[in-house]
């Protein structure tokens, strides 16, 4: 969420930054909405102040036995009391219009972010390791897993549909081992993240706080109470219609959607990433500066509808509706956040270094960054079976963008001022994609998978996964 005061004071800079994301100017439209809001606020405050002043004047008029003046003042107060609720409603409507408009606008890129429209304009930052040489024909992870009899997409489709997988035996254990290994890396020296086991279901306002809502609603999975959904369906399609003005105005589908909208206050979202609950740990609070930076990590299932990914990565585990990821979240002061971004990237890289996986780090262009990000590094791991780099971690600095949406603040050591915190998030790393990278990188000529040294202790000493 943006600060409307900044937009008022810097309209050209605001629009110029949006243009780097490929967006049309927005400052003037927002300023007009803000002026409308401020006009409504002024009118309301003026009416309230006059009501209060007139109420006091009534007492003075009666004290002076000026009944005519008292009657006039009583009439004025009565009129104001009648008009103020409508003025309050108008002020709320104007404020909501501005807030809704601001909520739809992405964060502004930092100056050092490279210009560009999409991933083709991303800039390589550095690499680790090198591509390995193999003396045999390489296979992709799904061919390897299915040949081992330990990766089953067909049964998963029977259970849940497309974009799910059933892992068994050694591969199931390897997935678990990777998550435990990553948590141990991040919670120990020198990373020192605090491990958290957060809820997997969260409220809409929590999703709004990290900017998954309202912009990306179609990419989320929601849990609704079935009895209420059933009521909406019944009222919408089977309810009494004759003479009902709601049905006459909205029709069957309209009434159904009306009731579904009422349910939004009761729905819960399945988390698309642990960034959502971890970042919101500081929502609606004021922390002391001495507590910052705060660093949290969690290994959780994640759920994404992948609504915008039709036809992409339809085979294999690259793009799943359910996957496991280790998340890193930092809460900092504005002065700490840029250094913390570099630190977070290094922490995520350390996982891949310990697994001896070749990767490169890319600085995303302004047109390729996520909605809430000011600057993003993507770590792309090399997948020999696919013969290409694939994203395995994305580390972003969000500035105060999410903090404003969450009302998350801190109290400074000097002056006791209250300011918005800065938030950062990153994958440390995606467990499913790490599994893919290990399988393809450590595949053997006979179709078995060698277990990396760093994971053997988590695998009960197992050195090879084989049929």
Short mmCIF file of C-alpha atoms in Angstrom, two decimals:
data_model
loop_
_atom_site.label_atom_id
_atom_site.label_comp_id
_atom_site.label_asym_id
_atom_site.label_seq_id
_atom_site.Cartn_x
_atom_site.Cartn_y
_atom_site.Cartn_z
CA UNK A 1 0.00 0.00 0.00
CA UNK A 2 1.31 3.40 -0.94
CA UNK A 3 1.42 6.57 1.15
CA UNK A 4 -0.97 9.02 -0.50
CA UNK A 5 1.03 11.90 0.99
CA UNK A 6 4.09 10.77 -0.96
CA UNK A 7 2.00 10.60 -4.13
CA UNK A 8 0.63 14.12 -3.56
CA UNK A 9 4.12 15.50 -3.03
CA UNK A 10 5.84 13.47 -5.78
CA UNK A 11 3.28 12.72 -8.53
CA UNK A 12 5.80 12.74 -11.39
CA UNK A 13 8.26 10.47 -9.56
CA UNK A 14 5.43 8.09 -8.69
CA UNK A 15 4.23 7.82 -12.28
CA UNK A 16 7.79 7.49 -13.57
CA UNK A 17 8.37 4.54 -11.22
CA UNK A 18 5.12 2.90 -12.33
CA UNK A 19 6.17 3.36 -15.95
CA UNK A 20 9.23 1.23 -15.22
CA UNK A 21 6.76 -1.56 -14.44
CA UNK A 22 4.97 -0.93 -17.72
CA UNK A 23 1.97 0.75 -16.06
CA UNK A 24 0.00 3.83 -17.01
CA UNK A 25 0.17 7.01 -14.87
CA UNK A 26 -1.95 6.80 -11.73
CA UNK A 27 -0.97 9.78 -9.59
CA UNK A 28 -3.58 12.26 -10.85
CA UNK A 29 -6.43 9.76 -10.48
CA UNK A 30 -5.32 8.97 -6.92
CA UNK A 31 -4.94 12.64 -6.04
CA UNK A 32 -8.50 13.33 -7.24
CA UNK A 33 -9.81 10.46 -5.09
CA UNK A 34 -7.81 11.82 -2.15
CA UNK A 35 -9.23 15.31 -2.66
CA UNK A 36 -12.74 13.89 -2.69
CA UNK A 37 -11.99 11.99 0.50
CA UNK A 38 -10.51 15.04 2.21
CA UNK A 39 -13.51 17.15 1.17
CA UNK A 40 -15.86 14.61 2.76
CA UNK A 41 -13.73 14.47 5.91
CA UNK A 42 -13.69 18.28 6.20
CA UNK A 43 -17.46 18.51 5.72
CA UNK A 44 -18.02 15.81 8.34
CA UNK A 45 -15.63 17.35 10.86
CA UNK A 46 -17.15 20.80 10.30
CA UNK A 47 -20.65 19.44 10.91
CA UNK A 48 -19.53 17.56 14.02
CA UNK A 49 -17.76 20.62 15.38
CA UNK A 50 -20.80 22.80 14.74
CA UNK A 51 -23.07 20.24 16.42
CA UNK A 52 -20.85 20.24 19.50
CA UNK A 53 -20.60 24.04 19.57
CA UNK A 54 -24.36 24.47 19.10
CA UNK A 55 -25.04 22.01 21.90
CA UNK A 56 -22.97 24.16 24.26
CA UNK A 57 -24.68 27.31 23.03
CA UNK A 58 -28.06 25.82 23.90
CA UNK A 59 -27.07 25.73 27.54
CA UNK A 60 -25.85 29.31 27.41
CA UNK A 61 -29.09 30.46 25.71
CA UNK A 62 -31.24 28.77 28.34
CA UNK A 63 -29.05 30.18 31.07
CA UNK A 64 -29.70 33.62 29.62
CA UNK A 65 -33.40 32.71 29.22
CA UNK A 66 -33.23 33.28 25.47
CA UNK A 67 -35.78 30.62 24.53
CA UNK A 68 -36.07 31.68 20.92
CA UNK A 69 -32.34 31.27 20.40
CA UNK A 70 -32.40 27.96 22.28
CA UNK A 71 -35.19 26.64 20.03
CA UNK A 72 -33.24 27.65 16.93
CA UNK A 73 -30.13 25.95 18.22
CA UNK A 74 -32.09 22.80 19.11
CA UNK A 75 -33.47 22.71 15.58
CA UNK A 76 -29.99 23.17 14.14
CA UNK A 77 -28.56 20.36 16.30
CA UNK A 78 -31.41 18.06 15.32
CA UNK A 79 -30.80 18.77 11.64
CA UNK A 80 -27.06 18.12 12.05
CA UNK A 81 -27.71 14.86 13.89
CA UNK A 82 -29.89 13.71 11.02
CA UNK A 83 -27.35 14.67 8.34
CA UNK A 84 -24.15 13.45 10.03
CA UNK A 85 -24.80 9.67 9.53
CA UNK A 86 -25.17 10.27 5.78
CA UNK A 87 -22.00 12.36 5.78
CA UNK A 88 -20.17 9.59 7.68
CA UNK A 89 -21.31 7.10 5.06
CA UNK A 90 -20.09 9.39 2.28
CA UNK A 91 -16.72 9.80 3.99
CA UNK A 92 -16.35 6.01 4.38
CA UNK A 93 -17.29 5.51 0.74
CA UNK A 94 -14.72 8.07 -0.41
CA UNK A 95 -12.03 6.61 1.83
CA UNK A 96 -12.78 3.11 0.58
CA UNK A 97 -12.57 4.25 -3.03
CA UNK A 98 -9.09 5.62 -2.40
CA UNK A 99 -7.96 2.58 -0.38
CA UNK A 100 -9.25 0.19 -3.04
CA UNK A 101 -7.42 2.11 -5.76
CA UNK A 102 -4.17 2.14 -3.77
CA UNK A 103 -4.48 -1.58 -3.00
CA UNK A 104 -4.41 -2.42 -6.72
CA UNK A 105 -1.11 -0.64 -7.43
CA UNK A 106 2.18 -2.58 -7.10
CA UNK A 107 5.23 -1.48 -5.18
CA UNK A 108 7.72 0.90 -6.78
CA UNK A 109 11.09 -0.50 -7.95
CA UNK A 110 14.25 0.75 -6.30
CA UNK A 111 16.55 2.87 -8.45
CA UNK A 112 19.15 0.08 -8.79
CA UNK A 113 16.62 -2.38 -10.24
CA UNK A 114 17.38 -2.92 -13.95
CA UNK A 115 14.88 -1.61 -16.46
CA UNK A 116 12.98 -4.13 -18.56
CA UNK A 117 9.62 -5.58 -19.51
CA UNK A 118 9.97 -9.23 -18.47
CA UNK A 119 12.34 -12.10 -17.59
CA UNK A 120 14.33 -11.53 -20.80
CA UNK A 121 15.62 -8.31 -19.27
CA UNK A 122 16.79 -9.84 -15.98
CA UNK A 123 20.49 -9.37 -15.21
CA UNK A 124 22.79 -12.13 -14.02
CA UNK A 125 24.36 -11.27 -10.66
CA UNK A 126 26.69 -14.25 -10.14
CA UNK A 127 27.01 -18.03 -10.39
CA UNK A 128 28.07 -20.88 -8.14
CA UNK A 129 29.70 -24.09 -9.35
CA UNK A 130 29.58 -25.45 -12.87
CA UNK A 131 27.49 -27.78 -14.99
CA UNK A 132 28.48 -31.42 -14.53
CA UNK A 133 29.50 -33.75 -17.29
CA UNK A 134 27.64 -37.05 -17.68
CA UNK A 135 28.65 -40.09 -19.69
CA UNK A 136 25.06 -41.21 -20.25
CA UNK A 137 21.77 -39.86 -21.57
CA UNK A 138 20.14 -37.70 -18.92
CA UNK A 139 16.53 -38.08 -17.77
CA UNK A 140 14.12 -35.58 -16.27
CA UNK A 141 12.93 -36.02 -12.69
CA UNK A 142 9.54 -37.48 -13.58
CA UNK A 143 11.11 -40.19 -15.77
CA UNK A 144 13.56 -41.01 -13.02
CA UNK A 145 10.91 -41.03 -10.29
CA UNK A 146 8.40 -43.12 -12.23
CA UNK A 147 11.09 -45.64 -13.22
CA UNK A 148 12.00 -45.98 -9.55
CA UNK A 149 8.34 -46.62 -8.74
CA UNK A 150 8.46 -43.82 -6.16
CA UNK A 151 6.81 -40.88 -7.99
CA UNK A 152 3.18 -41.43 -8.98
CA UNK A 153 1.26 -38.77 -10.88
CA UNK A 154 -1.47 -41.12 -12.12
CA UNK A 155 -2.66 -42.09 -8.65
CA UNK A 156 -2.41 -38.46 -7.50
CA UNK A 157 -4.70 -37.46 -10.38
CA UNK A 158 -7.25 -40.03 -9.21
CA UNK A 159 -7.08 -38.57 -5.71
CA UNK A 160 -6.93 -34.86 -6.43
CA UNK A 161 -6.72 -34.09 -10.15
CA UNK A 162 -3.88 -32.58 -12.16
CA UNK A 163 -0.80 -30.92 -10.62
CA UNK A 164 -0.47 -33.26 -7.65
CA UNK A 165 1.98 -36.09 -6.95
CA UNK A 166 2.32 -39.08 -4.64
CA UNK A 167 5.90 -39.69 -3.45
CA UNK A 168 6.89 -42.99 -1.89
CA UNK A 169 9.78 -44.70 -0.12
CA UNK A 170 13.17 -43.08 -0.73
CA UNK A 171 11.83 -40.04 -2.59
CA UNK A 172 9.26 -39.34 0.13
CA UNK A 173 12.02 -39.55 2.71
CA UNK A 174 14.31 -37.36 0.57
CA UNK A 175 11.64 -34.66 0.44
CA UNK A 176 11.29 -34.77 4.22
CA UNK A 177 15.07 -34.80 4.65
CA UNK A 178 15.46 -31.71 2.49
CA UNK A 179 12.97 -29.72 4.56
CA UNK A 180 14.59 -30.74 7.84
CA UNK A 181 18.06 -30.01 6.46
CA UNK A 182 17.03 -26.52 5.33
CA UNK A 183 15.46 -25.67 8.69
CA UNK A 184 18.60 -26.81 10.50
CA UNK A 185 20.74 -24.62 8.24
CA UNK A 186 18.60 -21.54 8.81
CA UNK A 187 18.02 -21.90 12.55
CA UNK A 188 21.70 -22.49 13.41
CA UNK A 189 24.69 -20.15 13.42
CA UNK A 190 25.24 -17.86 11.63
CA UNK A 191 21.74 -17.62 10.11
CA UNK A 192 19.83 -17.69 13.41
CA UNK A 193 16.28 -17.58 12.06
CA UNK A 194 13.53 -18.41 14.56
CA UNK A 195 11.61 -21.52 13.54
CA UNK A 196 7.83 -21.10 13.48
CA UNK A 197 5.02 -23.57 12.90
CA UNK A 198 2.25 -21.27 11.60
CA UNK A 199 -1.41 -21.88 10.69
CA UNK A 200 -2.00 -23.08 7.14
CA UNK A 201 -5.40 -21.34 6.96
CA UNK A 202 -5.58 -17.55 7.31
CA UNK A 203 -8.16 -14.76 7.11
CA UNK A 204 -8.62 -12.44 4.16
CA UNK A 205 -7.10 -9.46 5.97
CA UNK A 206 -3.92 -11.47 6.55
CA UNK A 207 -3.74 -12.27 2.82
CA UNK A 208 -4.35 -8.58 2.11
CA UNK A 209 -1.46 -7.66 4.39
CA UNK A 210 1.09 -9.44 2.21
CA UNK A 211 -0.73 -8.38 -1.01
CA UNK A 212 -2.06 -11.75 -2.16
CA UNK A 213 -5.49 -10.12 -2.01
CA UNK A 214 -7.30 -8.58 -3.72
CA UNK A 215 -5.10 -8.65 -6.84
CA UNK A 216 -4.40 -12.39 -6.96
CA UNK A 217 -7.62 -13.86 -5.63
CA UNK A 218 -7.98 -16.27 -8.56
CA UNK A 219 -4.63 -17.89 -7.70
CA UNK A 220 -5.74 -18.88 -4.19
CA UNK A 221 -7.52 -21.85 -2.67
CA UNK A 222 -10.24 -20.99 -0.14
CA UNK A 223 -11.97 -23.02 2.56
CA UNK A 224 -15.68 -22.22 3.00
CA UNK A 225 -18.13 -23.72 5.46
CA UNK A 226 -20.20 -26.06 3.34
CA UNK A 227 -23.46 -25.43 5.18
CA UNK A 228 -23.20 -21.74 4.27
CA UNK A 229 -22.28 -22.46 0.65
CA UNK A 230 -25.24 -24.83 0.48
CA UNK A 231 -27.48 -22.09 1.85
CA UNK A 232 -26.22 -19.68 -0.80
CA UNK A 233 -26.94 -22.23 -3.50
CA UNK A 234 -30.39 -23.00 -2.13
CA UNK A 235 -31.33 -19.36 -1.75
CA UNK A 236 -29.88 -18.49 -5.13
CA UNK A 237 -31.41 -21.27 -7.19
CA UNK A 238 -34.20 -22.89 -5.20
CA UNK A 239 -35.52 -20.13 -2.97
CA UNK A 240 -38.91 -18.49 -3.07
CA UNK A 241 -38.86 -16.20 -6.10
CA UNK A 242 -42.33 -14.87 -6.75
CA UNK A 243 -42.62 -11.30 -5.59
CA UNK A 244 -39.12 -11.26 -4.08
CA UNK A 245 -37.49 -7.96 -5.11
CA UNK A 246 -33.99 -9.41 -4.70
CA UNK A 247 -34.69 -12.13 -7.28
CA UNK A 248 -36.37 -9.65 -9.60
CA UNK A 249 -33.37 -7.33 -9.40
CA UNK A 250 -30.51 -9.87 -9.43
CA UNK A 251 -31.81 -13.13 -10.89
CA UNK A 252 -30.70 -16.64 -9.88
CA UNK A 253 -26.99 -16.18 -10.46
CA UNK A 254 -26.95 -12.72 -8.92
CA UNK A 255 -28.57 -13.91 -5.70
CA UNK A 256 -26.16 -16.85 -5.50
CA UNK A 257 -23.19 -14.53 -5.89
CA UNK A 258 -24.69 -12.13 -3.38
CA UNK A 259 -24.77 -14.83 -0.73
CA UNK A 260 -21.28 -16.05 -1.67
CA UNK A 261 -19.97 -12.52 -1.19
CA UNK A 262 -21.47 -12.52 2.30
CA UNK A 263 -19.46 -15.67 3.01
CA UNK A 264 -16.13 -13.99 2.29
CA UNK A 265 -15.98 -12.75 5.85
CA UNK A 266 -16.09 -16.37 7.05
CA UNK A 267 -13.76 -17.94 4.48
CA UNK A 268 -10.16 -18.90 5.13
CA UNK A 269 -7.34 -19.06 2.60
CA UNK A 270 -4.92 -21.96 2.31
CA UNK A 271 -1.53 -20.26 2.44
CA UNK A 272 0.25 -19.91 -0.93
CA UNK A 273 3.51 -19.52 1.01
CA UNK A 274 4.52 -19.23 4.66
CA UNK A 275 5.44 -15.63 3.87
CA UNK A 276 1.79 -14.83 4.60
CA UNK A 277 1.54 -15.93 8.26
CA UNK A 278 5.19 -15.21 9.09
CA UNK A 279 5.10 -11.59 7.88
CA UNK A 280 1.76 -11.03 9.57
CA UNK A 281 3.19 -12.03 12.96
CA UNK A 282 3.81 -8.30 13.47
CA UNK A 283 0.52 -7.04 12.02
CA UNK A 284 -1.38 -4.39 13.99
CA UNK A 285 1.47 -4.03 16.47
CA UNK A 286 4.26 -1.67 17.50
CA UNK A 287 7.55 -3.40 18.27
CA UNK A 288 10.61 -1.85 19.87
CA UNK A 289 13.54 -1.00 17.62
CA UNK A 290 15.80 -3.13 19.82
CA UNK A 291 13.81 -6.19 18.72
CA UNK A 292 14.73 -5.62 15.07
CA UNK A 293 15.68 -7.30 12.89
CA UNK A 294 13.28 -10.19 13.49
CA UNK A 295 13.97 -13.30 11.41
CA UNK A 296 11.48 -16.15 10.99
CA UNK A 297 11.56 -19.43 9.08
CA UNK A 298 9.03 -22.20 8.51
CA UNK A 299 8.69 -25.36 6.44
CA UNK A 300 5.09 -25.70 5.35
CA UNK A 301 2.86 -27.09 2.64
CA UNK A 302 1.85 -24.34 0.21
CA UNK A 303 -1.24 -24.21 -2.01
CA UNK A 304 -1.66 -22.34 -5.28
CA UNK A 305 -4.41 -22.58 -7.86
CA UNK A 306 -1.93 -21.63 -10.62
CA UNK A 307 -4.79 -19.95 -12.46
CA UNK A 308 -2.40 -18.08 -14.71
CA UNK A 309 -0.26 -21.11 -15.55
CA UNK A 310 -2.53 -22.99 -17.96
CA UNK A 311 -0.43 -25.16 -20.24
CA UNK A 312 2.84 -24.50 -18.36
CA UNK A 313 4.86 -27.37 -16.87
CA UNK A 314 1.91 -29.75 -17.06
CA UNK A 315 4.13 -32.78 -16.48
CA UNK A 316 6.24 -33.32 -13.41
CA UNK A 317 6.65 -31.47 -10.12
CA UNK A 318 7.79 -28.04 -11.32
CA UNK A 319 4.38 -26.39 -10.95
CA UNK A 320 2.09 -28.05 -8.42
CA UNK A 321 -1.10 -27.04 -6.62
CA UNK A 322 0.45 -28.37 -3.38
CA UNK A 323 4.15 -28.19 -2.61
CA UNK A 324 6.50 -27.80 0.33
CA UNK A 325 8.71 -24.77 0.85
CA UNK A 326 11.01 -23.38 3.50
CA UNK A 327 10.32 -19.67 3.86
CA UNK A 328 12.51 -16.88 5.22
CA UNK A 329 10.98 -13.63 6.50
CA UNK A 330 12.72 -10.62 8.03
CA UNK A 331 11.24 -7.59 9.76
CA UNK A 332 13.66 -4.66 9.91
CA UNK A 333 14.08 -0.92 10.23
CA UNK A 334 14.35 1.04 6.96
CA UNK A 335 18.07 1.47 7.58
CA UNK A 336 18.65 -2.29 7.93
CA UNK A 337 16.58 -3.60 5.03
CA UNK A 338 19.02 -3.39 2.11
CA UNK A 339 21.78 -5.18 4.02
CA UNK A 340 19.22 -7.72 5.22
CA UNK A 341 18.25 -8.41 1.60
CA UNK A 342 21.84 -9.37 0.77
CA UNK A 343 22.04 -11.46 3.93
CA UNK A 344 18.82 -13.32 3.10
CA UNK A 345 20.10 -14.12 -0.38
CA UNK A 346 23.31 -15.53 1.11
CA UNK A 347 21.31 -17.68 3.55
CA UNK A 348 19.23 -19.15 0.71
CA UNK A 349 22.37 -19.75 -1.37
CA UNK A 350 24.01 -21.62 1.47
CA UNK A 351 21.45 -24.42 1.15
CA UNK A 352 22.36 -24.99 -2.50
CA UNK A 353 26.07 -24.70 -1.81
CA UNK A 354 25.89 -27.41 0.84
CA UNK A 355 24.02 -29.62 -1.63
CA UNK A 356 26.67 -28.80 -4.28
CA UNK A 357 24.06 -27.74 -6.82
CA UNK A 358 25.02 -25.43 -9.67
CA UNK A 359 22.98 -22.22 -9.80
CA UNK A 360 22.96 -18.61 -10.88
CA UNK A 361 21.52 -15.50 -9.19
CA UNK A 362 19.48 -13.09 -11.30
CA UNK A 363 18.45 -9.53 -10.45
CA UNK A 364 14.92 -9.20 -11.77
CA UNK A 365 14.02 -6.33 -14.06
CA UNK A 366 11.36 -3.84 -13.02
CA UNK A 367 8.82 -5.49 -15.33
CA UNK A 368 9.39 -9.00 -13.94
CA UNK A 369 9.19 -8.32 -10.19
CA UNK A 370 6.38 -9.49 -7.97
CA UNK A 371 3.55 -7.16 -6.97
CA UNK A 372 4.87 -6.32 -3.47
CA UNK A 373 8.58 -6.20 -4.28
CA UNK A 374 10.94 -3.24 -4.53
CA UNK A 375 13.84 -5.45 -5.62
CA UNK A 376 14.12 -9.19 -6.16
CA UNK A 377 16.90 -11.71 -6.57
CA UNK A 378 15.95 -15.04 -8.11
CA UNK A 379 18.15 -18.08 -7.56
CA UNK A 380 17.92 -20.37 -10.57
CA UNK A 381 19.20 -23.91 -10.10
CA UNK A 382 20.57 -25.87 -13.05
CA UNK A 383 18.47 -28.92 -13.94
CA UNK A 384 20.60 -31.25 -16.11
CA UNK A 385 17.61 -33.35 -17.18
CA UNK A 386 15.78 -30.29 -18.48
CA UNK A 387 19.01 -28.66 -19.67
CA UNK A 388 17.91 -25.33 -18.26
CA UNK A 389 17.90 -23.10 -15.18
CA UNK A 390 14.72 -22.99 -13.09
CA UNK A 391 13.82 -20.68 -10.23
CA UNK A 392 14.24 -22.31 -6.83
CA UNK A 393 14.23 -19.21 -4.62
CA UNK A 394 13.03 -15.63 -4.87
CA UNK A 395 14.30 -13.13 -2.27
CA UNK A 396 12.54 -9.77 -2.16
CA UNK A 397 12.69 -6.53 -0.24
CA UNK A 398 9.26 -4.92 0.10
CA UNK A 399 10.09 -1.74 2.02
CA UNK A 400 7.07 -0.47 3.98
CA UNK A 401 4.60 -1.61 1.29
CA UNK A 402 3.32 -4.64 3.25
CA UNK A 403 3.74 -2.93 6.62
CA UNK A 404 1.23 -0.25 5.63
CA UNK A 405 -1.28 -2.91 4.66
CA UNK A 406 -0.71 -4.72 7.98
CA UNK A 407 -0.32 -1.59 10.14
CA UNK A 408 3.01 -2.99 11.40
CA UNK A 409 5.23 -0.40 13.07
CA UNK A 410 8.17 0.04 15.42
CA UNK A 411 9.11 2.61 18.05
CA UNK A 412 12.52 4.21 17.51
CA UNK A 413 15.18 4.27 20.23
CA UNK A 414 15.67 8.03 19.95
CA UNK A 415 12.77 10.41 19.95
CA UNK A 416 10.27 7.60 20.52
CA UNK A 417 8.85 8.15 17.03
CA UNK A 418 6.68 5.44 15.50
CA UNK A 419 7.51 4.34 11.93
CA UNK A 420 6.53 1.50 9.61
CA UNK A 421 8.81 -1.51 9.59
CA UNK A 422 10.34 -2.90 6.40
CA UNK A 423 9.56 -6.48 5.40
CA UNK A 424 11.54 -9.01 3.35
CA UNK A 425 10.78 -12.54 2.25
CA UNK A 426 12.55 -15.32 0.42
CA UNK A 427 12.49 -19.04 -0.26
CA UNK A 428 15.10 -20.91 1.67
CA UNK A 429 14.39 -22.88 -0.57
CA UNK A 430 11.49 -24.55 -2.45
CA UNK A 431 11.69 -28.16 -1.24
CA UNK A 432 9.98 -29.72 -4.25
CA UNK A 433 12.27 -27.99 -6.71
CA UNK A 434 15.29 -28.89 -4.57
CA UNK A 435 14.13 -32.50 -4.78
CA UNK A 436 13.98 -32.19 -8.58
CA UNK A 437 17.46 -30.61 -8.68
CA UNK A 438 18.96 -33.34 -6.50
CA UNK A 439 17.34 -36.08 -8.55
CA UNK A 440 18.51 -34.69 -11.88
CA UNK A 441 21.96 -33.61 -10.69
CA UNK A 442 22.75 -36.81 -8.76
CA UNK A 443 21.19 -39.29 -11.20
CA UNK A 444 23.27 -42.35 -12.03
CA UNK A 445 23.57 -44.34 -15.24
CA UNK A 446 21.47 -47.18 -13.78
CA UNK A 447 18.58 -44.79 -12.93
CA UNK A 448 19.35 -44.60 -9.20
CA UNK A 449 19.84 -41.32 -7.31
CA UNK A 450 22.95 -40.73 -5.23
CA UNK A 451 22.16 -39.00 -1.93
CA UNK A 452 24.23 -35.81 -1.39
CA UNK A 453 26.64 -36.00 1.53
CA UNK A 454 24.79 -33.21 3.36
CA UNK A 455 21.58 -35.26 3.40
CA UNK A 456 22.83 -38.72 4.28
CA UNK A 457 22.49 -38.11 8.02
CA UNK A 458 18.83 -37.20 7.44
CA UNK A 459 18.33 -40.35 5.38
CA UNK A 460 19.49 -42.80 8.04
CA UNK A 461 22.83 -43.17 6.28
CA UNK A 462 21.25 -44.06 2.93
CA UNK A 463 23.67 -43.23 0.11
CA UNK A 464 21.55 -44.20 -2.88
CA UNK A 465 17.87 -44.27 -3.80
CA UNK A 466 17.17 -47.19 -6.10
CA UNK A 467 14.33 -49.37 -7.22
#
